[in-house]
Short mmCIF file of C-alpha atoms in Angstrom, two decimals:
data_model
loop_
_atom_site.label_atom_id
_atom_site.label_comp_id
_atom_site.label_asym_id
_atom_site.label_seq_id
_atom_site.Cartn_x
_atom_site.Cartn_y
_atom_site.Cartn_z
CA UNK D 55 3.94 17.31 -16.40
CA UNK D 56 5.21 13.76 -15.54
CA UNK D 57 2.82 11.18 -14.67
CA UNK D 58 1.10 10.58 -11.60
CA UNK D 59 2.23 8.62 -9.07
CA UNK D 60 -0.33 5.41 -8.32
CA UNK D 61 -1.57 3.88 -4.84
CA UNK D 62 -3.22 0.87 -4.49
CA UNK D 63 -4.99 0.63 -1.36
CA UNK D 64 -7.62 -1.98 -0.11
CA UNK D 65 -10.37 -2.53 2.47
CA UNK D 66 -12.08 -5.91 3.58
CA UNK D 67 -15.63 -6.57 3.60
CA UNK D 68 -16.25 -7.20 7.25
CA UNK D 69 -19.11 -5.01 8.02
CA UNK D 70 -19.78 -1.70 8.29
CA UNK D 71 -17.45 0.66 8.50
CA UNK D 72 -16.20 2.86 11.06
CA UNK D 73 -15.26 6.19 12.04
CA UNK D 74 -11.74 4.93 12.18
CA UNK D 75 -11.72 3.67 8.63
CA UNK D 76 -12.99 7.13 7.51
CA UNK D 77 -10.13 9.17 9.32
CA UNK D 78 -7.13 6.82 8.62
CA UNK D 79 -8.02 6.15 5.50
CA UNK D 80 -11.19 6.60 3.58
CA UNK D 81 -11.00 10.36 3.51
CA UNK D 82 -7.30 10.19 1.98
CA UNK D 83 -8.43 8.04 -0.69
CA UNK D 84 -10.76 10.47 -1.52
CA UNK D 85 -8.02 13.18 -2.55
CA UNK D 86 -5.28 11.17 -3.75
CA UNK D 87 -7.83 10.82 -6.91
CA UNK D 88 -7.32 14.16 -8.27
CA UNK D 89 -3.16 13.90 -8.10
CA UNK D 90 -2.75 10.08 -7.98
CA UNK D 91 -3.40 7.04 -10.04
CA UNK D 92 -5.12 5.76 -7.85
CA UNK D 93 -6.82 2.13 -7.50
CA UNK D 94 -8.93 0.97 -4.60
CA UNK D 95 -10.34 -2.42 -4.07
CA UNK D 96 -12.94 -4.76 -1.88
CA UNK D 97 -10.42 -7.15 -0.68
CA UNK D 98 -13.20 -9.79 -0.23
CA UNK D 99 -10.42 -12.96 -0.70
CA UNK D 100 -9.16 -11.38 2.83
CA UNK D 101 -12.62 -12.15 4.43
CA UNK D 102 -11.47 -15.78 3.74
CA UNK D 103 -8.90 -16.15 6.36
CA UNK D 104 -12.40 -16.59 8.71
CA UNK D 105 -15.39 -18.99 8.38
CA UNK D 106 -18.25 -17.12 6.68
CA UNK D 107 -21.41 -17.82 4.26
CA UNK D 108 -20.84 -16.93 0.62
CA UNK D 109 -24.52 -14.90 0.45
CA UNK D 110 -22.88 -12.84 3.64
CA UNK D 111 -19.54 -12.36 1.89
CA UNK D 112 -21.13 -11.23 -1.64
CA UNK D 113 -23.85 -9.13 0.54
CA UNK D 114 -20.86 -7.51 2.78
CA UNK D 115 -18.75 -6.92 -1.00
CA UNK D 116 -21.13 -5.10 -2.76
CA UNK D 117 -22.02 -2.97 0.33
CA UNK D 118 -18.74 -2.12 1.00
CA UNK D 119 -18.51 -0.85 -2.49
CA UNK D 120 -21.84 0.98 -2.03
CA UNK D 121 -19.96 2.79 0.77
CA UNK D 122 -16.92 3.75 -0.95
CA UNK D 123 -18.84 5.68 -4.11
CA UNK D 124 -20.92 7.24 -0.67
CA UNK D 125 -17.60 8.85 0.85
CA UNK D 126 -16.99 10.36 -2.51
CA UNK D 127 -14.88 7.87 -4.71
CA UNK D 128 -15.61 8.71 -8.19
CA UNK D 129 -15.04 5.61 -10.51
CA UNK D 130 -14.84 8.77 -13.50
CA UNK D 131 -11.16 10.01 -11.07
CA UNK D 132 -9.92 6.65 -9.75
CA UNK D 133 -10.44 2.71 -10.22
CA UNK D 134 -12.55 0.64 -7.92
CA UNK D 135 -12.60 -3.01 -8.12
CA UNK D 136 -13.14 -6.25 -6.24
CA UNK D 137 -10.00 -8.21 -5.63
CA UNK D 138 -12.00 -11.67 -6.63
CA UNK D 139 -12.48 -10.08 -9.77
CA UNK D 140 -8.54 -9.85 -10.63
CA UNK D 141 -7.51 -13.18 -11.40
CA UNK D 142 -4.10 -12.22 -10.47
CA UNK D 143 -4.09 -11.71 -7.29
CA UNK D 144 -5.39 -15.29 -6.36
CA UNK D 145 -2.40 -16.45 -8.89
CA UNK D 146 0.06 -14.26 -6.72
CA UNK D 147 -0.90 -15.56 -3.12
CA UNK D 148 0.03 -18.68 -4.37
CA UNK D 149 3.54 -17.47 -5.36
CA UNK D 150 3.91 -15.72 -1.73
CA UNK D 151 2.52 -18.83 -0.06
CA UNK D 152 5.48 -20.88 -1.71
CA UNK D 153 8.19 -18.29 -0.18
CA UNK D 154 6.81 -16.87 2.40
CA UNK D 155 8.19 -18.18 6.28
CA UNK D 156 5.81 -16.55 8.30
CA UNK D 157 2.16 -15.36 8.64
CA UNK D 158 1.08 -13.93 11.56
CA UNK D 159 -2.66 -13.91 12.19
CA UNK D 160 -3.04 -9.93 14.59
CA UNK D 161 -6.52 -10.26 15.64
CA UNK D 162 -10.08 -9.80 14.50
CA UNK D 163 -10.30 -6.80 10.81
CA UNK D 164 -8.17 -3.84 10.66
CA UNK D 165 -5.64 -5.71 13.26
CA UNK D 166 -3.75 -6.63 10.26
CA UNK D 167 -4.13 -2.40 9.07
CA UNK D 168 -3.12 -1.25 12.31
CA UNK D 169 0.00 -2.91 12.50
CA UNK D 170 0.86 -1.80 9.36
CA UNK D 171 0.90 1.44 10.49
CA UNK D 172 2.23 0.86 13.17
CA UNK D 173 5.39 -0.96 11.51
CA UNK D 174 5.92 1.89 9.30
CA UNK D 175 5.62 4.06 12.10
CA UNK D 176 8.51 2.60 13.79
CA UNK D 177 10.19 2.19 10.63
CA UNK D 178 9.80 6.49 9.60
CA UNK D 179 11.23 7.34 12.83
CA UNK D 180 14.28 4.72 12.66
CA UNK D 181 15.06 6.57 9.75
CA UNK D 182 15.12 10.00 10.58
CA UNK D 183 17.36 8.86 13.73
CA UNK D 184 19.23 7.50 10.73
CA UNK D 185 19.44 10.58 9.08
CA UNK D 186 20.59 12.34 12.33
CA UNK D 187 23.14 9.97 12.68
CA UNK D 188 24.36 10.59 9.33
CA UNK D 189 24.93 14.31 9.85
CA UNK D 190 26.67 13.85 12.81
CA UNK D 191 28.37 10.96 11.52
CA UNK D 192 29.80 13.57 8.43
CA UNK D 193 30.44 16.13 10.53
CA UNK D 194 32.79 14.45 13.11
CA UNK D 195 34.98 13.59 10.01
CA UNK D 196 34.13 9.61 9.86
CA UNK D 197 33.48 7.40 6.68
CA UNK D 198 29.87 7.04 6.97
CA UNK D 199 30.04 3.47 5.40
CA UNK D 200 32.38 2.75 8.39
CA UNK D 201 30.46 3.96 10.51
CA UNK D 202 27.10 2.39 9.77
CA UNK D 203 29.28 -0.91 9.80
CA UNK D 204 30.40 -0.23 13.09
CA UNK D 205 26.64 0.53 14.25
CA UNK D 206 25.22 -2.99 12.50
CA UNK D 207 27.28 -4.75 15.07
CA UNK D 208 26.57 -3.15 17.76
CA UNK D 209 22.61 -2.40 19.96
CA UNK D 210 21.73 0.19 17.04
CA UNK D 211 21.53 -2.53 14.68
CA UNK D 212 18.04 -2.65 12.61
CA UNK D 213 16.63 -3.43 9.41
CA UNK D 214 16.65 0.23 8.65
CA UNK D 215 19.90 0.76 9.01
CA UNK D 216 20.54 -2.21 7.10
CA UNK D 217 18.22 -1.77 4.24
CA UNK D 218 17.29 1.86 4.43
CA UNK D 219 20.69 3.55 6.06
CA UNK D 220 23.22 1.22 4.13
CA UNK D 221 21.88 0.92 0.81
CA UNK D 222 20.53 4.46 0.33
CA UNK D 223 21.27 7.00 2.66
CA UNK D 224 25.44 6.10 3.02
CA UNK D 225 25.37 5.81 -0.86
CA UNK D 226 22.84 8.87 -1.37
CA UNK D 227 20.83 6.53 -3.93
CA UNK D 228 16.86 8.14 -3.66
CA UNK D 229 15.14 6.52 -6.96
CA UNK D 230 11.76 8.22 -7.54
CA UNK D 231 9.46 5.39 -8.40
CA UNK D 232 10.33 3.64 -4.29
CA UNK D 233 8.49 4.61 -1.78
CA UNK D 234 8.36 8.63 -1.94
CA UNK D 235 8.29 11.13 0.90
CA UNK D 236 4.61 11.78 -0.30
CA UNK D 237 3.49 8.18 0.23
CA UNK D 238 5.66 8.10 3.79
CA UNK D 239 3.66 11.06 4.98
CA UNK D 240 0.60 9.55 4.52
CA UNK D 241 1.05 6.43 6.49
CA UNK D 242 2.82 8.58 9.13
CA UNK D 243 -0.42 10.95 9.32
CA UNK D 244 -2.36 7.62 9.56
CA UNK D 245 -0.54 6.49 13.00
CA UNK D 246 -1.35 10.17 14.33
CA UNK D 247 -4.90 9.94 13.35
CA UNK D 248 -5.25 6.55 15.06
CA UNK D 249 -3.18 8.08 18.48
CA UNK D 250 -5.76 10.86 18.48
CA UNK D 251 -8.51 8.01 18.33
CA UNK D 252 -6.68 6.75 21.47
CA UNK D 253 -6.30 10.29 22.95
CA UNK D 254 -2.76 10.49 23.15
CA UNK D 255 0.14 12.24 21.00
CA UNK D 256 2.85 10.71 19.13
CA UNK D 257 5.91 13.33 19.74
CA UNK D 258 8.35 10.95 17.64
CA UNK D 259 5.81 9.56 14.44
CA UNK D 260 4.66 14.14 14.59
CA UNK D 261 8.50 14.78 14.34
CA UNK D 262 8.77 12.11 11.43
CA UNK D 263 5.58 13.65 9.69
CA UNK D 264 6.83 17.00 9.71
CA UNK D 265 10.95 16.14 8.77
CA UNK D 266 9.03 14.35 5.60
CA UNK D 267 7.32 17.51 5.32
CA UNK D 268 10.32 19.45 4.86
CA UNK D 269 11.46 17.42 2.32
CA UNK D 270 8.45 17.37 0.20
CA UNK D 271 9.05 21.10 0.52
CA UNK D 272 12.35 21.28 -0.39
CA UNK D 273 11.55 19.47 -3.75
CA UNK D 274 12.19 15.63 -2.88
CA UNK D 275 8.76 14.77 -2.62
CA UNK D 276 8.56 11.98 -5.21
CA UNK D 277 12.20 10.45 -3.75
CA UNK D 278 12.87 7.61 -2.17
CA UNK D 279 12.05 8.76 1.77
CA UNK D 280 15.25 8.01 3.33
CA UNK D 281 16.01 11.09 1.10
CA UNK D 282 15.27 12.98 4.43
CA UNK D 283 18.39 12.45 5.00
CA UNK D 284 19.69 15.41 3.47
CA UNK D 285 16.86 17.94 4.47
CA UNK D 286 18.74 16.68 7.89
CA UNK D 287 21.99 17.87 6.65
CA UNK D 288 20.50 21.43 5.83
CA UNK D 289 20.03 20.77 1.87
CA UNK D 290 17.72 21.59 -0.91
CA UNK D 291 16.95 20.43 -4.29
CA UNK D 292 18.04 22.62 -7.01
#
């Protein structure tokens, strides 16, 4: 047996915690112990971005640690930490803030989660229309590095098919240790738990879901995701 694959997620101390952290995320973390490496921290150095006492900020910290042993992390299955504690991660913001163009402040806490999700949401389905593309693309006879060429140049243009479509799919390059079709089908099952929050269904992010589904299925389940691609084209590992 290989070893696991390992997640790193992270939740800011900004008061109690809600029904939507528990079905987007919480109760996920929870399982990924048993077949993940899994780590999970307090990001209390997020809290900074807004004014706030220290004694609130330590008292909001350990609480929020409090609460994820409650839900049923077990620090004997998985690693929880405060990000303060890492002296890294301090040392890498300041790395990011000497590169980095653009921060965009969303709103008030789990703003900046949502449209995470929500980015990779978009993202997952770009890619499957990718993958449709691609079959099509193949089956009409046409160079499919032509052909996504022609398509950067024109109103289908996107960073998907730029990043994703060009540098993977055309060239069929899925490493294993990218982001996997496991890891996409989380996030993608977060945006559906958040639209049933709302009370509405996503039909295009519950088409993505279950595509990655089939390719998990079909053996390319630690892949690089745009390896949908050929679950698309009607083909199986082995």
């Amino acid at each position: 047996m290989g070893p696991m694959s390992r997640v790193l997620s992270g939740i800011a101390p900004s008061g109690d915690f809600t029904l939507g952290n528990y079905l987007g995320a919480l109760r996920h973390w929870v399982t990924f112990q048993d077949d993940h490496d899994a780590f999970y921290c307090v990001v209390d150095l997020h809290a900074l971005t807004e004014p706030i006492e220290p004694a609130v900020l330590r008292a909001n910290t350990f609480d929020a640690a409090l609460n994820l042993l409650a839900v049923g992390l077990d620090p004997e299955r998985c690693t929880i930490f405060a990000q303060s504690h890492v002296p890294e991660h301090p040392r890498l913001t300041w790395l990011l803030e000497c590169i980095a163009t653009d921060i965009t402040h969303c709103g008030g806490p789990g703003a900046g989660q949502a449209m995470k999700i929500v980015n990779n949401m978009v993202l997952f389905q770009n890619v499957v229309a990718l993958a449709e593309a691609l079959a099509l693309i193949k089956h009409a006879g046409i160079d499919p590095e032509l052909a996504f060429e022609v398509l950067s140049k024109g109103s289908a243009d996107s960073f998907a098919l730029r990043n994703h479509g060009m540098k993977a799919m055309v060239k069929g390059v899925y490493p294993e240790k990218a982001f996997s079709s496991e890891y996409a089908l989380k996030d993608i099952r977060y945006a559906l738990r958040l639209a049933e929050e709302a009370g509405f269904f996503l039909h295009g992010a519950d088409n993505a879901k279950e595509t990655m589904k089939k390719a998990i299925r079909a053996g390319y389940g630690k892949e690089y995701f745009p390896v949908l691609a050929k679950v698309i084209a009607g083909r199986k590992k082995g």
